[in-house]
mmCIF file with all atom_site columns, C-alpha atoms in Angstrom:
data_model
loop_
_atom_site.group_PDB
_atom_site.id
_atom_site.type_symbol
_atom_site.label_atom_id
_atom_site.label_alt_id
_atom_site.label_comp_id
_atom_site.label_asym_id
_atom_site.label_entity_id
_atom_site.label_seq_id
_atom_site.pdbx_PDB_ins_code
_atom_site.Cartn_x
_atom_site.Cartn_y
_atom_site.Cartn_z
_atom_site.occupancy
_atom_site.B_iso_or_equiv
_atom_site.pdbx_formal_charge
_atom_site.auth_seq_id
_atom_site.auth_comp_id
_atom_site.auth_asym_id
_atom_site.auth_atom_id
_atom_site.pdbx_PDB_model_num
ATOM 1   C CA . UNK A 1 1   ? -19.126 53.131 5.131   1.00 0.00 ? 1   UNK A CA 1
ATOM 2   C CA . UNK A 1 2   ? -19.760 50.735 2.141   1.00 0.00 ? 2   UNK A CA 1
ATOM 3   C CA . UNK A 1 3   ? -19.533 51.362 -1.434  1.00 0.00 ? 3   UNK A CA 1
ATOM 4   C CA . UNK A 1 4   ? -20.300 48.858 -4.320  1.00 0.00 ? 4   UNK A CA 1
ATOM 5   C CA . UNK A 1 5   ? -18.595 48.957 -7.707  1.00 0.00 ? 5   UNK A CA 1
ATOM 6   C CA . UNK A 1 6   ? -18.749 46.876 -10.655 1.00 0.00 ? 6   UNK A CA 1
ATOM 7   C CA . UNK A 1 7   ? -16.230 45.535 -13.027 1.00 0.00 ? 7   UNK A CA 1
ATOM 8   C CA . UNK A 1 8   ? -15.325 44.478 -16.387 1.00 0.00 ? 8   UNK A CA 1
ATOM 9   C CA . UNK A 1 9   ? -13.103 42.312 -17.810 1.00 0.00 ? 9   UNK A CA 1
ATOM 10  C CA . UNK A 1 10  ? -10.275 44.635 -18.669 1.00 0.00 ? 10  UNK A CA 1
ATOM 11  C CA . UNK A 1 11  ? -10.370 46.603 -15.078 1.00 0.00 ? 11  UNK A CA 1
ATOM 12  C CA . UNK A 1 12  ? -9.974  43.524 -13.216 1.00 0.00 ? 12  UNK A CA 1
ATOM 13  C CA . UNK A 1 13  ? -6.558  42.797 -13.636 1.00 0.00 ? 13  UNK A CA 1
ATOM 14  C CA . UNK A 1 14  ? -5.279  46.318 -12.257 1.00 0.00 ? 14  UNK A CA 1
ATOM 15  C CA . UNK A 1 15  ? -8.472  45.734 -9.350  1.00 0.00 ? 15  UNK A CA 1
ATOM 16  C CA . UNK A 1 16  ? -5.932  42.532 -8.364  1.00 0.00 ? 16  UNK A CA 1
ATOM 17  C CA . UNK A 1 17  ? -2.857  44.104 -8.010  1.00 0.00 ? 17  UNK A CA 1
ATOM 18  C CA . UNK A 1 18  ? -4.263  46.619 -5.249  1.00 0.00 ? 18  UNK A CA 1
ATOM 19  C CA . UNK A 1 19  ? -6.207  43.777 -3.672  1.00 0.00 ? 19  UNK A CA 1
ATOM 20  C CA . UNK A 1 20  ? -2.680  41.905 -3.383  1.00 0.00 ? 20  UNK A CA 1
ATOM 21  C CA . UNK A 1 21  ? -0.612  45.226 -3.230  1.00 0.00 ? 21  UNK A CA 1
ATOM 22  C CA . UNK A 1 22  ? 1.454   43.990 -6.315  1.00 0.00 ? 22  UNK A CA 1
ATOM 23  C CA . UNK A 1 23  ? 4.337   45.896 -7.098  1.00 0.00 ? 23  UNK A CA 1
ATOM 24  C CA . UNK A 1 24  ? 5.223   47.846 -10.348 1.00 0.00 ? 24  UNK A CA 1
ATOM 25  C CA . UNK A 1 25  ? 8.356   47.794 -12.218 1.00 0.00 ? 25  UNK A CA 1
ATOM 26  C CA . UNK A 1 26  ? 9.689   50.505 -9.663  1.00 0.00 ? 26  UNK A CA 1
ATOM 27  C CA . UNK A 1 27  ? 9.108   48.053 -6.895  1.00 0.00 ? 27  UNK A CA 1
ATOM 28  C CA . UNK A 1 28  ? 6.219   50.574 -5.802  1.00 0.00 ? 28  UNK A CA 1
ATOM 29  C CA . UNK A 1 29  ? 2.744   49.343 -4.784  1.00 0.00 ? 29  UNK A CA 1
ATOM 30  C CA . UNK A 1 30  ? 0.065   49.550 -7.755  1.00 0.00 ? 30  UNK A CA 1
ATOM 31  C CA . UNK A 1 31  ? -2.265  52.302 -6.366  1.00 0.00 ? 31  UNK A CA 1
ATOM 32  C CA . UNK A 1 32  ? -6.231  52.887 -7.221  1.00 0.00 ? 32  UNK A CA 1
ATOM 33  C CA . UNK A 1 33  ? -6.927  56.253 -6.955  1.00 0.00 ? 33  UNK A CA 1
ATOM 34  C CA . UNK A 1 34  ? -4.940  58.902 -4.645  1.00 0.00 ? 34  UNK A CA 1
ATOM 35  C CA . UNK A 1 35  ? -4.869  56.676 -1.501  1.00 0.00 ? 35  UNK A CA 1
ATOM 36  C CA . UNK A 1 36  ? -1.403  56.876 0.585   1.00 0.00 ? 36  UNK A CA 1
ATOM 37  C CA . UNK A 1 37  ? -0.436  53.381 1.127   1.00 0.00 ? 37  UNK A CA 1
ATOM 38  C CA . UNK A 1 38  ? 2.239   52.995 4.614   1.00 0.00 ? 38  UNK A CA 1
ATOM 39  C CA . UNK A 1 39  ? 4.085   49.842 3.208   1.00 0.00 ? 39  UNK A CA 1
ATOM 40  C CA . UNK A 1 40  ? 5.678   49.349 6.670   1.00 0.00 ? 40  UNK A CA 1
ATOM 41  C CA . UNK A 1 41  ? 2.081   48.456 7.497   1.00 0.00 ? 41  UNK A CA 1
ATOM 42  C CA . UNK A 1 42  ? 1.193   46.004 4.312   1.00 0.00 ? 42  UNK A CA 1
ATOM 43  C CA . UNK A 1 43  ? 2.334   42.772 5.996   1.00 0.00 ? 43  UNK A CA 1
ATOM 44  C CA . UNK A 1 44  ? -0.588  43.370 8.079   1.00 0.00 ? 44  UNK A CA 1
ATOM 45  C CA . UNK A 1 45  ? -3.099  42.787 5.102   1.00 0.00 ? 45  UNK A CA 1
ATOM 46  C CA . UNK A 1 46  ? -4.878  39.600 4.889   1.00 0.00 ? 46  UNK A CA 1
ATOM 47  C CA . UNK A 1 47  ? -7.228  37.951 2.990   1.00 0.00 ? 47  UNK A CA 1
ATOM 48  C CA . UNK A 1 48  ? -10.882 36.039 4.694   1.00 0.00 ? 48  UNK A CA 1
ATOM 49  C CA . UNK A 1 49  ? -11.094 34.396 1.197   1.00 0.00 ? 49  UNK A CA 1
ATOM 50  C CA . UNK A 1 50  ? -9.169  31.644 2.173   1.00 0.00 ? 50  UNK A CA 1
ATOM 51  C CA . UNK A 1 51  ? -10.971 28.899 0.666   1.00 0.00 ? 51  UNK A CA 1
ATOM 52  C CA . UNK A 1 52  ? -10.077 30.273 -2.738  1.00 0.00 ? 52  UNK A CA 1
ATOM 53  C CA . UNK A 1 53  ? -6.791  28.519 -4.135  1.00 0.00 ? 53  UNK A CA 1
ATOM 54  C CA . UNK A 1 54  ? -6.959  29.969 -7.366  1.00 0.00 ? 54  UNK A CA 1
ATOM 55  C CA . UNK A 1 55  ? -5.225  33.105 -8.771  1.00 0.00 ? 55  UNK A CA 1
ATOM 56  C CA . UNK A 1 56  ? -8.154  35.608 -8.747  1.00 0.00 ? 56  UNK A CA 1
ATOM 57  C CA . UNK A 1 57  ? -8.274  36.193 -12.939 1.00 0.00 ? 57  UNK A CA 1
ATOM 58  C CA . UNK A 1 58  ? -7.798  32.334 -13.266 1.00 0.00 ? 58  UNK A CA 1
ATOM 59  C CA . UNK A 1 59  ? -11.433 32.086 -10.670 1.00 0.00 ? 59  UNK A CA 1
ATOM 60  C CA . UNK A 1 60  ? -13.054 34.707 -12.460 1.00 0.00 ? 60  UNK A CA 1
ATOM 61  C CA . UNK A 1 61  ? -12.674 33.050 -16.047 1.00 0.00 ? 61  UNK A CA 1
ATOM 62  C CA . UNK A 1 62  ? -13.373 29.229 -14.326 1.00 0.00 ? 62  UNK A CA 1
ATOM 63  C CA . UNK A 1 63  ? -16.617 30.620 -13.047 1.00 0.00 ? 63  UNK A CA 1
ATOM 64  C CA . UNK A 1 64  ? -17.980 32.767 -15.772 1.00 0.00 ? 64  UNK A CA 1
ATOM 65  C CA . UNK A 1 65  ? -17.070 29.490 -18.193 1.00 0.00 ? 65  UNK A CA 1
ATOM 66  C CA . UNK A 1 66  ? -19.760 27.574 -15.595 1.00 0.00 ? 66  UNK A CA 1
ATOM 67  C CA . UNK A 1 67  ? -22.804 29.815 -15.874 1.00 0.00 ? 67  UNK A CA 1
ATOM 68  C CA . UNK A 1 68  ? -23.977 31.536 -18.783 1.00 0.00 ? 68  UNK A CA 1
ATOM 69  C CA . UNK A 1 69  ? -21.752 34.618 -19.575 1.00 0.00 ? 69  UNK A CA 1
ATOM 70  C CA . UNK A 1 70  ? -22.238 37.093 -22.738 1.00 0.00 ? 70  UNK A CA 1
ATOM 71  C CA . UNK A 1 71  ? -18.839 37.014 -24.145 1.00 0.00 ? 71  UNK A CA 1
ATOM 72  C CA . UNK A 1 72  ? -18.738 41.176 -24.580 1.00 0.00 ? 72  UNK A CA 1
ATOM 73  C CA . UNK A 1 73  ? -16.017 43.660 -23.226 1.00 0.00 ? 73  UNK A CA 1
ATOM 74  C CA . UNK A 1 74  ? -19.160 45.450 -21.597 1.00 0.00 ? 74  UNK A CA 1
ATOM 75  C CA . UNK A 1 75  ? -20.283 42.716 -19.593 1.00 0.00 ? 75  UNK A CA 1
ATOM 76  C CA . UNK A 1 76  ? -19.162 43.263 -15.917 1.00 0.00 ? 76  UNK A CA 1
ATOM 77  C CA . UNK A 1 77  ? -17.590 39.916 -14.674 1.00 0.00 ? 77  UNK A CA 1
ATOM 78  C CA . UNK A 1 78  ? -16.749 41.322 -11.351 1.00 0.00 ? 78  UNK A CA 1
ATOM 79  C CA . UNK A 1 79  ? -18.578 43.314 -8.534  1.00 0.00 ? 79  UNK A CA 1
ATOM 80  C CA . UNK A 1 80  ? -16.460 44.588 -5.526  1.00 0.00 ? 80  UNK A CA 1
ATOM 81  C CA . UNK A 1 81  ? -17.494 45.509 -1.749  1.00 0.00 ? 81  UNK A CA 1
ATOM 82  C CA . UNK A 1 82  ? -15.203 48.283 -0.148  1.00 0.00 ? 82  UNK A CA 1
ATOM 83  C CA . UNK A 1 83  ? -16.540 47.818 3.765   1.00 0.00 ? 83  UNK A CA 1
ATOM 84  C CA . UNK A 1 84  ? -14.930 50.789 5.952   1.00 0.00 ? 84  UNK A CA 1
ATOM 85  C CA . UNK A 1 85  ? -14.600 50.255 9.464   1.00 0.00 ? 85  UNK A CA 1
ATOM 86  C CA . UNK A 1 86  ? -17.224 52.894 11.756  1.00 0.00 ? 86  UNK A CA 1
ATOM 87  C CA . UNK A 1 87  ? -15.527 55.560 13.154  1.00 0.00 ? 87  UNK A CA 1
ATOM 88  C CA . UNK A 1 88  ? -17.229 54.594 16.215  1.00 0.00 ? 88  UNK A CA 1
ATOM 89  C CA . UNK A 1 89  ? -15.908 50.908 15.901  1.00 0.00 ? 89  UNK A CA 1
ATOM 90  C CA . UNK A 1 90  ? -13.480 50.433 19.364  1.00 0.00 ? 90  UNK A CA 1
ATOM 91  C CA . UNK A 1 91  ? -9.798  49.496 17.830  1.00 0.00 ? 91  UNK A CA 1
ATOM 92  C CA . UNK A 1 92  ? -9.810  45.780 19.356  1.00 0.00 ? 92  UNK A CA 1
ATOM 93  C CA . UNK A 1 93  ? -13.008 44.714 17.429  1.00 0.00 ? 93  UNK A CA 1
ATOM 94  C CA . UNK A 1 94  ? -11.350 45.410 14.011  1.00 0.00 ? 94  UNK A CA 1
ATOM 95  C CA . UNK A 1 95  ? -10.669 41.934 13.187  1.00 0.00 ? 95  UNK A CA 1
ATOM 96  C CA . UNK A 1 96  ? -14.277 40.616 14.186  1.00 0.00 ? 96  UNK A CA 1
ATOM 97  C CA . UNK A 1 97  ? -16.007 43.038 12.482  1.00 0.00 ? 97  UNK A CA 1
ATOM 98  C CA . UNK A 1 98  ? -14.380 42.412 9.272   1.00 0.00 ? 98  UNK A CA 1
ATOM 99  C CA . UNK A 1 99  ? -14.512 38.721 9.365   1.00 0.00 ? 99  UNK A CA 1
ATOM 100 C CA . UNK A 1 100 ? -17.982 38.638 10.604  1.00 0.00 ? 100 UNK A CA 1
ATOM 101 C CA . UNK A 1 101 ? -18.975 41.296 7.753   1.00 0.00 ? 101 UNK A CA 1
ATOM 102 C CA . UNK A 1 102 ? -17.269 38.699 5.638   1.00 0.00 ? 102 UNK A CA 1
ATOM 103 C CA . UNK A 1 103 ? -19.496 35.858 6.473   1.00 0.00 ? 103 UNK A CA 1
ATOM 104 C CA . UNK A 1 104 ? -22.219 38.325 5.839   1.00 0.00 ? 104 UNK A CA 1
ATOM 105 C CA . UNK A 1 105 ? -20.990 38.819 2.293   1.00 0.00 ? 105 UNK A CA 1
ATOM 106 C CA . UNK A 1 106 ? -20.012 35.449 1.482   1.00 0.00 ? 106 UNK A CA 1
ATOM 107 C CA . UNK A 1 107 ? -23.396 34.306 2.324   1.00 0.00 ? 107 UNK A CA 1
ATOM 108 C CA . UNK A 1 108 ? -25.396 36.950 0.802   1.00 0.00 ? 108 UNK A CA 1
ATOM 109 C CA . UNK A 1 109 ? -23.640 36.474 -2.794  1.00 0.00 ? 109 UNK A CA 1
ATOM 110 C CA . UNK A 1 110 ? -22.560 32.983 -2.757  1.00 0.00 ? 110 UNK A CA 1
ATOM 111 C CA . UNK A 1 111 ? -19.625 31.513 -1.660  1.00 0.00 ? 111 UNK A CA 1
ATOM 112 C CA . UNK A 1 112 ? -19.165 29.826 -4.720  1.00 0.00 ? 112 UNK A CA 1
ATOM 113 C CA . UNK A 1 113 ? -18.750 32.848 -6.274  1.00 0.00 ? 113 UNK A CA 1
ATOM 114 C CA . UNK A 1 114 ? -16.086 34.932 -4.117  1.00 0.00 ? 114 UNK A CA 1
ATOM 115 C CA . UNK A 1 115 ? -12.900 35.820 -5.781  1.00 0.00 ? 115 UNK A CA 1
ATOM 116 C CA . UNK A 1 116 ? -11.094 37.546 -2.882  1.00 0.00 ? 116 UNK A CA 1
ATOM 117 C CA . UNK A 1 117 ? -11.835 39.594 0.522   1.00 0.00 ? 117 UNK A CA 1
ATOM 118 C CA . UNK A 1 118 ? -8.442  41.237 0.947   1.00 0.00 ? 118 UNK A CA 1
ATOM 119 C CA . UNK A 1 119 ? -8.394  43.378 4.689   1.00 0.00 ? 119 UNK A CA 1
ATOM 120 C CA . UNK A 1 120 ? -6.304  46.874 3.926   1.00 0.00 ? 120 UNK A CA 1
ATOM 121 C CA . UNK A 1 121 ? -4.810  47.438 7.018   1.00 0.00 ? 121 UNK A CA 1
ATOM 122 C CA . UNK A 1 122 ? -2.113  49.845 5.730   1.00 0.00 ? 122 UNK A CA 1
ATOM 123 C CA . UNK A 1 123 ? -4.403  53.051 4.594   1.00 0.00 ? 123 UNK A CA 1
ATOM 124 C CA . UNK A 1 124 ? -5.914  55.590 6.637   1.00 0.00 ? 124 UNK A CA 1
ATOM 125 C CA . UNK A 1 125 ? -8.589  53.583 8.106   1.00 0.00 ? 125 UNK A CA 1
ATOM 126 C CA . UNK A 1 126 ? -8.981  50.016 7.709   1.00 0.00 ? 126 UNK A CA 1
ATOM 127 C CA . UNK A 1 127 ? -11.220 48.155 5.203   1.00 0.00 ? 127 UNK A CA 1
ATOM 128 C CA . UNK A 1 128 ? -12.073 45.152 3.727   1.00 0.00 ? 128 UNK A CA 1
ATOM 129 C CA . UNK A 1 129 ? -12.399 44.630 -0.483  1.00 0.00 ? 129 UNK A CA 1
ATOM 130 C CA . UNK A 1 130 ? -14.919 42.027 -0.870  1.00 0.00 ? 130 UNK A CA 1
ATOM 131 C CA . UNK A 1 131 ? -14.809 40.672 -4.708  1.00 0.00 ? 131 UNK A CA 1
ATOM 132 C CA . UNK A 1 132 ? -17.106 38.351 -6.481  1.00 0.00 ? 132 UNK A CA 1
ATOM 133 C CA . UNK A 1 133 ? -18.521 37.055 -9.583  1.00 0.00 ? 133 UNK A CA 1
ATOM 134 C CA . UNK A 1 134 ? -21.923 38.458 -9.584  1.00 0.00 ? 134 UNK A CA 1
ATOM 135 C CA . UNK A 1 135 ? -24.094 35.055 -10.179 1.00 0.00 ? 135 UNK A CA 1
ATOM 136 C CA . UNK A 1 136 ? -28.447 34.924 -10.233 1.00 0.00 ? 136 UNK A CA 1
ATOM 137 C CA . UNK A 1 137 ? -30.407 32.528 -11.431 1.00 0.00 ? 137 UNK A CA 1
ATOM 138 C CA . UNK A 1 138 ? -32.311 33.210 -14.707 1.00 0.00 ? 138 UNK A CA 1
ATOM 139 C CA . UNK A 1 139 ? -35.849 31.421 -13.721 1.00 0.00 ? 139 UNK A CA 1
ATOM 140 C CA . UNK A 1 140 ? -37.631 31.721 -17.438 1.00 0.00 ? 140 UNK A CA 1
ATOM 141 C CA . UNK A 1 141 ? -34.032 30.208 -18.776 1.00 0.00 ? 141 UNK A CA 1
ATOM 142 C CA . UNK A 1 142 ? -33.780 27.896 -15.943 1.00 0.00 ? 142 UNK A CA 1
ATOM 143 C CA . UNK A 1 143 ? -29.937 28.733 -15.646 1.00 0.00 ? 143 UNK A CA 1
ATOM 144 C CA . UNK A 1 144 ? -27.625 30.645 -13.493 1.00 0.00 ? 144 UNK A CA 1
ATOM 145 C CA . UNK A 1 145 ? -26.036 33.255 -15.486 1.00 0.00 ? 145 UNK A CA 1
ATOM 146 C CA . UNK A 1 146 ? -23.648 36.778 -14.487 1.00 0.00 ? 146 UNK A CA 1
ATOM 147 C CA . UNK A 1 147 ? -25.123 39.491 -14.681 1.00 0.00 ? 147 UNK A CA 1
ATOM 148 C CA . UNK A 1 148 ? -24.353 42.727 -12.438 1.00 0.00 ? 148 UNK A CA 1
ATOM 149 C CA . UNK A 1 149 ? -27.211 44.440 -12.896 1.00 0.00 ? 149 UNK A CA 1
ATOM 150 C CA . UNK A 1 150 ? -29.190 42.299 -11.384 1.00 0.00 ? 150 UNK A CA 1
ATOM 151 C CA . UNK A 1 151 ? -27.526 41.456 -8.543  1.00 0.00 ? 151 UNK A CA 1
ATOM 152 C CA . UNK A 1 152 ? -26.756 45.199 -7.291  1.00 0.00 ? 152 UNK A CA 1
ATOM 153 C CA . UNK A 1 153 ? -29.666 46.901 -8.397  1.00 0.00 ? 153 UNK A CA 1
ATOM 154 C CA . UNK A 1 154 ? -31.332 49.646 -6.699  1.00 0.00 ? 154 UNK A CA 1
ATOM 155 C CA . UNK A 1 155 ? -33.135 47.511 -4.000  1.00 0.00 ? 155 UNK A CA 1
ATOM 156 C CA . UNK A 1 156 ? -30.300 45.824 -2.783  1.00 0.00 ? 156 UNK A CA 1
ATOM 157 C CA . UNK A 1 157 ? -28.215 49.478 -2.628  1.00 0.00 ? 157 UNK A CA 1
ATOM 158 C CA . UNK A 1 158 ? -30.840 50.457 -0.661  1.00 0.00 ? 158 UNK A CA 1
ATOM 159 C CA . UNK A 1 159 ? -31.451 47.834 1.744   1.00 0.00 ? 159 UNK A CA 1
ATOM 160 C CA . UNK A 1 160 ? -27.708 46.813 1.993   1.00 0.00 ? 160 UNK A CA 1
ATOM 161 C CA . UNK A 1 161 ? -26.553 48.832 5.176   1.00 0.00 ? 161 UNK A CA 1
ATOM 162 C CA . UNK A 1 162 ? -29.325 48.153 7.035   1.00 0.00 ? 162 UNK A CA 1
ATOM 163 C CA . UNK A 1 163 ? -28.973 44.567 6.568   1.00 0.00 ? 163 UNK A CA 1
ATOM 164 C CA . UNK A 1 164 ? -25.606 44.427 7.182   1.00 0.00 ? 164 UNK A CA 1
ATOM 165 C CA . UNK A 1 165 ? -26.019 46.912 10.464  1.00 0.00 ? 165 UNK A CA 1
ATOM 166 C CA . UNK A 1 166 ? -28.363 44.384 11.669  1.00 0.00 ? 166 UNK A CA 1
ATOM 167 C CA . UNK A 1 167 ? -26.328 41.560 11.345  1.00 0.00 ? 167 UNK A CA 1
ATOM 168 C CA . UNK A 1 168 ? -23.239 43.071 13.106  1.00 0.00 ? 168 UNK A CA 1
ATOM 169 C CA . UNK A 1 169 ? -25.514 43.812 15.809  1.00 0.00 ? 169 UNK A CA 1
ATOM 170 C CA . UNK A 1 170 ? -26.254 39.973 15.902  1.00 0.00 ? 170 UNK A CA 1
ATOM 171 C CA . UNK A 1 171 ? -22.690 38.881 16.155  1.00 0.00 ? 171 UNK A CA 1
ATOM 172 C CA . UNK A 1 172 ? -20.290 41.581 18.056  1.00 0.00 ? 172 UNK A CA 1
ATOM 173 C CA . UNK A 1 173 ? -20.194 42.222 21.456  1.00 0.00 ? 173 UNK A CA 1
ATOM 174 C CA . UNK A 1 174 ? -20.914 46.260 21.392  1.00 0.00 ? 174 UNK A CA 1
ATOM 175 C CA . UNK A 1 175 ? -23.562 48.224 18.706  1.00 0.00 ? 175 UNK A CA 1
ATOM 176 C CA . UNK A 1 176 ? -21.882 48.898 15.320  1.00 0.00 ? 176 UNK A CA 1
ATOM 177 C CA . UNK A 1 177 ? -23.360 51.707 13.546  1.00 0.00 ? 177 UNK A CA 1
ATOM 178 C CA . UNK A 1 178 ? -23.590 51.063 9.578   1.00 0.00 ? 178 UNK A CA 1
ATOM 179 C CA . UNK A 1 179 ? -26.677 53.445 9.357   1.00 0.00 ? 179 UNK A CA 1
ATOM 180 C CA . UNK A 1 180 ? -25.106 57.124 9.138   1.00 0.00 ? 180 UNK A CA 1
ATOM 181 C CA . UNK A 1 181 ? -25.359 60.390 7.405   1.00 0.00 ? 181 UNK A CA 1
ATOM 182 C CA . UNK A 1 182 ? -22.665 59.285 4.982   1.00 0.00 ? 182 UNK A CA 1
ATOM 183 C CA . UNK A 1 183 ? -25.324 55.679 4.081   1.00 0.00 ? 183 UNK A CA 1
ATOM 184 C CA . UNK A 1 184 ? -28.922 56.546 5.234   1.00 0.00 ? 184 UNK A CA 1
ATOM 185 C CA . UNK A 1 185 ? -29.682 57.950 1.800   1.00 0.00 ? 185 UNK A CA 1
ATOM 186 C CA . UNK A 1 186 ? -27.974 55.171 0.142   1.00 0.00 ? 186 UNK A CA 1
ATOM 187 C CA . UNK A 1 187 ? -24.750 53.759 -1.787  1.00 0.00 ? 187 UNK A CA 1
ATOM 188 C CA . UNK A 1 188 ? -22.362 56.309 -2.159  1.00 0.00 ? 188 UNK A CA 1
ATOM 189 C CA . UNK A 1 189 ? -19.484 56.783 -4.311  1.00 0.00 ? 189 UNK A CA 1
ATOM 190 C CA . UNK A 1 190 ? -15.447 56.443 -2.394  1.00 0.00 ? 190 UNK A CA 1
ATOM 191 C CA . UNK A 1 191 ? -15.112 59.803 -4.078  1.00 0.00 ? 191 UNK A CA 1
ATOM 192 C CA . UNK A 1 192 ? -17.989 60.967 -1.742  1.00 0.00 ? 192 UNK A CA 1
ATOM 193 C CA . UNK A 1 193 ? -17.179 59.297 1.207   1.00 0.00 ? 193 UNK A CA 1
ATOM 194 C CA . UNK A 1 194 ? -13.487 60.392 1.120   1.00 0.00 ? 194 UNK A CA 1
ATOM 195 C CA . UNK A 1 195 ? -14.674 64.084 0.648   1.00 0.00 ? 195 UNK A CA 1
ATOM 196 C CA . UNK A 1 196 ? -16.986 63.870 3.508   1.00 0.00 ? 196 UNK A CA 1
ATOM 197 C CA . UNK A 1 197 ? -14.457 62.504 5.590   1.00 0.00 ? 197 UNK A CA 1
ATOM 198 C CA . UNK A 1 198 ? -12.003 65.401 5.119   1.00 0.00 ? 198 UNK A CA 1
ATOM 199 C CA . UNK A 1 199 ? -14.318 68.202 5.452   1.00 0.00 ? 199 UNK A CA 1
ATOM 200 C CA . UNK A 1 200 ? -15.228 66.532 8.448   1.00 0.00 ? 200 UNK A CA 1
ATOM 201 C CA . UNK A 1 201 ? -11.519 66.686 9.371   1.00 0.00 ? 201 UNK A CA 1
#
């Protein structure tokens, strides 16, 4: 339903171009992974982020440049949200579920710290890429600084869907079940999730 992956500085750029289906030289859309992308559909993509002006490599550098920031090629600048719509979900509550599960995210990491929240609306099943910078504040420094680590650690993988289920339940008009057999044991990889879904096909 929801899977979490973090980012360094050299992967974001390519991350971007799916976001904001760039095209290659070949006027093809930039692909991550195997998905099958219906380009008839792509004008249907949108992006909740819409506070953010800035190209989403120009944000990324602005805001690691305002909190402390190791300056390594391992450091991951960037985490990234891939929210799946429930099976279950009726079709006319697709656009309140993901903006509503964008107010979740955008509050729970910081608005200040969102790069992009770019809807896919032209895959097999909709979903919603939620990037951000991944800011906490250091208390023994006394200083905000990025660090990915410690911002998706285990305890917030674990408690993640459940918070998310219950705040759904909070805002939409019918039950939205986050809490499955594909996230009751935890975060699992989109390689996992898409196998599930076809053996379950």
């Amino acid at each position: 339903m929801a899977h979490c992956k973090k980012f360094g500085k050299a992967a974001c750029g390519h991350m971007f171009k799916h976001y904001e289906r760039a095209k290659d030289e070949n006027g093809c859309y930039v692909k991550f992974g195997n998905e099958d992308i219906d380009s008839s559909r792509t004008c249907f993509n949108y992006n909740l982020a819409t506070h953010q002006k800035m190209m989403q490599g120009d944000f990324v550098k602005k805001r690691c440049s305002e909190v402390f920031c190791l300056n390594r090629k391992d450091v991951n600048v960037m985490c990234s949200w891939v929210v799946t719509v429930p099976k279950t979900l009726p079709e006319n509550m697709t656009d309140i579920f993901m903006r509503e599960t964008y107010n979740f995210l955008e509050k729970r990491y910081g608005r200040e710290n969102v790069i992009s929240a770019y809807v896919h609306m032209d895959e097999k099943t909709p979903h919603m890429h939620f990037a951000f910078v991944p800011v906490k504040f250091d208390k023994k420094k006394n200083r905000y600084k990025v660090s990915a680590c410690e911002v998706i650690d285990r305890k917030e993988l674990r408690a993640f869907h459940s918070d998310l289920e219950n705040y759904l339940n909070s805002r939409l008009p019918c039950r939205v079940d986050i809490l499955n057999e594909a996230t009751k044991e935890g975060n699992k990889s989109v390689e996992e999730l898409k196998r599930n879904t076809a053996e379950e096909e």
